[in-house]
XYZ file of C-alpha atoms in Angstrom:
374
model
C -29.489 65.557 60.725
C -32.248 63.230 61.923
C -35.574 64.002 60.241
C -37.173 60.643 60.979
C -39.282 62.091 63.800
C -39.969 65.431 62.155
C -43.720 66.049 62.404
C -44.592 68.468 59.624
C -47.552 69.118 57.333
C -45.367 68.703 54.252
C -41.909 69.188 52.767
C -41.150 71.371 49.733
C -38.355 70.304 47.364
C -37.026 73.236 45.355
C -35.108 71.251 42.715
C -33.592 67.828 41.945
C -30.100 68.304 43.384
C -29.020 65.800 46.016
C -28.282 68.425 48.666
C -31.914 69.537 48.468
C -33.784 66.232 48.448
C -31.347 63.685 49.894
C -33.106 63.233 53.238
C -36.677 62.977 51.958
C -36.748 59.175 52.266
C -35.834 59.526 55.954
C -39.003 61.473 56.749
C -41.828 59.794 58.681
C -43.873 57.549 56.333
C -46.529 59.278 54.211
C -45.155 62.774 54.778
C -46.346 64.760 51.714
C -43.352 65.791 49.603
C -44.086 68.538 47.078
C -41.924 69.113 44.000
C -42.170 69.801 40.296
C -43.151 66.797 38.187
C -40.063 67.053 35.976
C -37.848 67.284 39.051
C -39.486 64.139 40.407
C -38.853 62.336 37.109
C -35.187 63.362 37.115
C -34.731 62.113 40.678
C -36.266 58.788 39.611
C -33.945 58.644 36.589
C -30.869 58.910 38.799
C -32.127 56.117 41.029
C -32.824 53.762 38.141
C -29.437 54.282 36.510
C -27.747 53.677 39.829
C -29.476 50.295 39.865
C -31.829 51.297 42.682
C -35.592 51.420 42.946
C -37.443 54.716 42.766
C -37.954 56.504 46.054
C -41.050 55.421 47.940
C -42.451 58.768 49.021
C -45.808 60.472 49.120
C -44.988 62.706 46.154
C -47.238 65.616 45.224
C -46.617 67.872 42.214
C -47.044 71.609 41.809
C -46.823 73.878 38.764
C -44.925 77.129 38.332
C -46.774 80.244 39.507
C -49.881 78.239 40.521
C -50.569 78.678 44.268
C -51.531 75.662 46.371
C -52.552 75.251 49.993
C -51.094 73.079 52.752
C -53.008 73.517 55.998
C -52.792 77.187 56.952
C -50.093 77.920 54.390
C -50.498 79.233 50.845
C -47.474 78.463 48.663
C -46.641 79.903 45.246
C -43.712 78.284 43.360
C -41.642 80.593 41.147
C -39.670 78.885 38.380
C -36.065 80.142 38.485
C -32.855 79.912 36.490
C -30.444 77.339 37.952
C -28.096 74.603 36.738
C -30.836 72.080 37.568
C -34.006 71.853 35.522
C -37.334 72.489 37.264
C -35.890 74.688 40.027
C -38.092 76.931 42.156
C -38.232 79.684 44.712
C -41.236 79.709 47.047
C -43.508 82.398 48.409
C -45.118 81.104 51.607
C -48.028 83.041 53.140
C -49.709 82.459 56.494
C -51.309 84.537 59.256
C -50.807 87.724 57.270
C -47.046 87.159 56.881
C -45.083 86.516 53.695
C -41.882 84.453 53.504
C -39.765 84.179 50.352
C -37.364 81.244 50.005
C -34.876 81.800 47.184
C -33.814 78.207 46.614
C -30.769 78.043 44.332
C -30.953 80.623 41.561
C -28.981 82.805 39.166
C -29.487 85.286 36.316
C -26.770 84.161 33.898
C -28.144 80.862 32.534
C -30.388 80.363 29.541
C -33.489 81.203 31.596
C -32.064 84.375 33.123
C -35.262 86.254 32.258
C -36.879 84.475 35.221
C -34.456 86.167 37.627
C -34.851 89.518 35.897
C -38.639 89.244 36.225
C -38.270 88.835 39.995
C -36.171 92.003 40.070
C -38.296 94.074 37.670
C -41.642 92.935 39.077
C -40.789 92.168 42.697
C -43.142 90.377 45.055
C -44.375 93.035 47.489
C -44.472 93.039 51.283
C -41.905 90.333 52.027
C -41.572 89.953 55.796
C -38.707 87.454 55.742
C -36.443 86.253 52.964
C -34.280 83.130 53.038
C -31.462 83.948 50.609
C -28.854 81.522 49.289
C -25.205 82.570 49.445
C -23.131 79.943 47.652
C -21.060 82.563 45.828
C -20.284 84.828 48.779
C -16.536 84.207 48.303
C -16.434 83.142 44.672
C -16.735 85.021 41.412
C -17.930 84.161 37.949
C -15.459 86.335 36.075
C -13.870 83.706 33.796
C -17.213 82.571 32.370
C -19.855 85.086 33.416
C -22.710 83.313 31.649
C -23.676 80.235 29.666
C -22.970 81.998 26.362
C -19.324 82.386 27.420
C -19.136 78.639 28.063
C -20.586 77.927 24.629
C -18.050 80.283 23.044
C -15.174 78.419 24.720
C -16.502 75.040 23.571
C -16.695 76.365 20.009
C -13.111 77.629 20.255
C -11.842 74.209 21.351
C -13.781 71.866 19.065
C -13.459 74.004 15.933
C -9.699 73.317 15.973
C -9.744 69.707 17.148
C -7.680 67.020 15.399
C -8.851 64.301 17.776
C -12.084 63.788 19.704
C -13.191 66.222 22.412
C -14.901 65.325 25.680
C -16.954 67.711 27.763
C -17.380 66.586 31.374
C -20.476 67.841 33.145
C -23.702 66.719 34.797
C -26.313 65.077 32.602
C -28.938 67.064 34.494
C -27.307 70.404 33.664
C -29.603 71.002 30.716
C -28.142 74.424 29.942
C -24.720 72.811 29.522
C -26.109 70.182 27.150
C -27.691 72.972 25.126
C -24.362 74.833 25.050
C -22.574 71.696 23.853
C -25.223 71.078 21.208
C -25.151 74.672 19.947
C -21.348 74.536 19.783
C -21.583 71.381 17.677
C -24.074 73.024 15.341
C -21.776 76.007 14.899
C -18.758 73.805 14.107
C -20.524 70.983 12.202
C -19.666 68.368 14.818
C -21.788 65.539 16.175
C -22.777 65.533 19.848
C -22.460 62.082 21.428
C -24.391 61.371 24.631
C -24.760 58.291 26.800
C -28.003 56.428 27.560
C -28.568 58.179 30.868
C -28.220 61.627 29.290
C -30.569 60.569 26.499
C -33.158 59.514 29.097
C -32.790 62.796 30.995
C -33.476 64.680 27.765
C -36.514 62.464 27.177
C -37.914 63.641 30.513
C -37.271 67.292 29.747
C -38.857 66.932 26.307
C -42.153 66.067 27.997
C -42.265 69.693 29.153
C -40.490 71.666 26.411
C -39.346 71.217 22.817
C -36.483 73.693 23.233
C -33.815 71.171 24.227
C -31.894 68.666 22.088
C -32.938 65.037 22.056
C -31.464 61.811 20.725
C -33.835 62.043 17.740
C -32.189 65.200 16.438
C -29.865 64.561 13.462
C -26.804 66.133 15.118
C -27.052 63.845 18.181
C -25.967 60.210 18.552
C -26.052 57.846 21.523
C -23.210 55.676 22.794
C -24.708 52.588 24.440
C -22.677 51.569 27.468
C -23.325 47.967 28.503
C -24.030 48.819 32.163
C -26.557 51.527 31.304
C -28.206 49.331 28.701
C -28.697 46.668 31.367
C -30.737 49.173 33.389
C -33.094 49.576 30.442
C -33.449 45.841 30.032
C -34.136 45.375 33.743
C -37.290 47.525 33.714
C -38.710 47.499 30.164
C -42.197 48.355 31.388
C -40.902 51.660 32.749
C -38.822 52.703 29.716
C -41.368 51.674 27.073
C -40.061 51.980 23.504
C -37.124 54.178 24.569
C -34.530 51.425 24.114
C -35.800 50.558 20.640
C -35.694 54.194 19.498
C -32.306 54.695 21.137
C -30.703 51.936 19.096
C -31.778 53.726 15.925
C -29.483 56.561 17.051
C -26.651 54.401 18.371
C -23.029 55.096 17.533
C -20.359 52.441 18.014
C -16.744 52.714 19.110
C -15.515 51.943 15.610
C -17.280 54.997 14.215
C -15.775 57.231 16.884
C -12.309 55.807 16.337
C -12.492 56.100 12.536
C -13.155 59.871 12.532
C -12.652 61.173 16.093
C -12.361 64.833 15.146
C -16.016 64.801 14.039
C -17.348 64.318 17.572
C -17.885 65.992 20.932
C -18.630 63.422 23.637
C -20.748 64.625 26.580
C -19.400 62.601 29.484
C -18.628 62.659 33.182
C -15.474 62.485 35.282
C -15.997 58.710 35.294
C -15.457 58.738 31.498
C -11.678 58.593 31.849
C -11.501 55.080 30.376
C -13.071 56.361 27.157
C -10.666 59.279 27.135
C -7.736 56.870 27.497
C -8.886 54.987 24.387
C -8.280 58.077 22.228
C -4.792 58.880 23.469
C -1.721 57.998 21.417
C -3.470 59.103 18.242
C -0.794 61.651 17.418
C -3.009 64.531 18.524
C -4.084 65.395 22.080
C -7.568 64.596 23.321
C -9.452 67.739 24.334
C -11.073 67.351 27.746
C -13.341 70.292 28.578
C -13.925 70.217 32.310
C -17.309 71.875 32.833
C -18.074 71.578 36.539
C -17.019 73.170 39.802
C -13.205 73.154 39.976
C -13.296 72.153 43.634
C -13.979 68.544 42.652
C -10.417 68.329 41.329
C -8.678 69.530 44.492
C -7.928 66.011 45.754
C -10.482 65.986 48.590
C -13.332 64.301 46.718
C -12.127 60.716 46.526
C -15.714 59.448 46.634
C -16.439 61.244 43.354
C -15.229 58.465 41.056
C -12.804 59.647 38.400
C -11.866 63.037 39.833
C -8.294 61.993 40.555
C -7.872 60.703 37.004
C -9.197 63.912 35.465
C -7.056 66.051 37.766
C -3.955 64.108 36.643
C -4.638 65.120 33.030
C -3.252 68.539 33.908
C 0.203 66.980 33.578
C -0.572 64.659 30.653
C 0.904 65.818 27.309
C -1.593 63.655 25.425
C -4.544 65.516 26.930
C -5.511 69.150 26.521
C -7.462 69.811 29.725
C -9.555 72.986 29.435
C -11.844 74.626 31.971
C -15.202 76.046 30.825
C -17.898 76.428 33.453
C -20.295 79.007 34.833
C -21.863 78.618 38.245
C -25.394 77.488 38.941
C -25.591 80.194 41.601
C -25.918 83.954 41.549
C -22.841 86.067 42.343
C -23.108 88.542 45.198
C -23.983 91.462 42.898
C -27.105 89.682 41.643
C -28.113 88.619 45.143
C -27.882 92.272 46.156
C -30.122 93.256 43.243
C -32.711 90.683 44.284
C -32.637 91.710 47.942
C -32.923 95.398 46.995
C -35.931 94.647 44.797
C -37.831 92.510 47.310
C -36.956 94.713 50.316
C -37.545 92.069 53.012
C -38.058 93.242 56.585
C -35.704 90.445 57.629
C -33.107 88.575 55.535
C -31.841 85.164 56.653
C -28.715 83.586 55.078
C -29.041 79.983 53.859
C -26.988 77.644 51.645
C -23.683 79.322 52.490
C -20.488 78.589 54.390
C -20.212 82.192 55.594
C -23.549 83.395 56.937
C -21.761 85.840 59.254
C -20.543 87.968 56.329
C -24.082 88.652 55.075
C -24.402 91.567 57.482
C -21.627 93.387 55.625
C -23.386 92.945 52.278
C -27.137 93.052 52.963
C -29.517 94.975 55.199
C -31.748 93.643 57.989
C -29.819 90.388 58.329
C -30.666 87.876 61.038
C -28.390 84.831 61.216
C -30.182 81.747 62.521
C -28.400 78.898 64.267
C -29.276 75.198 64.163
C -31.834 74.340 66.787
C -32.777 77.934 67.565
C -36.336 79.264 67.419
C -37.198 82.442 65.508
C -40.637 84.065 65.792
C -41.757 86.407 63.028
C -43.861 89.166 64.537
């Protein structure tokens, strides 16, 4: 999709997931790009730890539930529950019409009250609703909410004789909280890497309700490559590196008492996992992401093939524990019934054509087509 010649007043970014902001640097220069400040910081964090410079964009920040104006449009961001922090839906008003864009949302995370508020106190007079449909052909039955994931983590690490790894995204704050709470309940120590520690630093600027590297039950493993990123831009990270080293844990400590720790890692952490094999007890690997990454068709996602192979490895106990960042169909139906849009348009789905069987007043738009709201 070529957006380099797209002449628009502005672009709204709902949340800091790559599939929602990945083309913003391709926009014409100086195009205003609106997003939450925390989301902007998390996007910058990813860039820096990939060894890249921060995106050069005309970034503007909004705040939850505070309307702002772009030209003839009045926009109100609604903070929502999603597997990314700082995620929003948008109400867009212009010329007497009201459009609601769902973004990515759910009701079963740790901020589910935000979804329930949309249902219990619905925005009135919605003319058109853009509704996500990621879960149209999936269910969330194994782990219906984040509490179920936490329960499974507790079950695994409470019995561990070796170290456990949980593999997830460092920007899935709910999952970090679940891992931390599981460690508290089982008297284990949560080990995070430098990047995860920095992500939590960003979130802590906006809330005190998430773990941080300063908490006594959290330690930081300092990978050389990530540490080099801190050293490369000391003016940006301030005293973070100095404080981090006060919370550092070394390999020797992990190896001396592995059963005391839960390591929050990624699929690329397989080399660390390998280091704890042959200890007489299996390494627990809690896979806490979408299972589709392990189906063999994501070769560009470094480490997926290694993690998938652990299914057949007797020295590894590979366990699945994940709940989706997206609402199942039943919750989408509740939201649509509450908002009662005159027109409902499917977005963010691989099966827009099935919406008509599930929702009312559906209009399926095609790429390049023009739709006029009257």
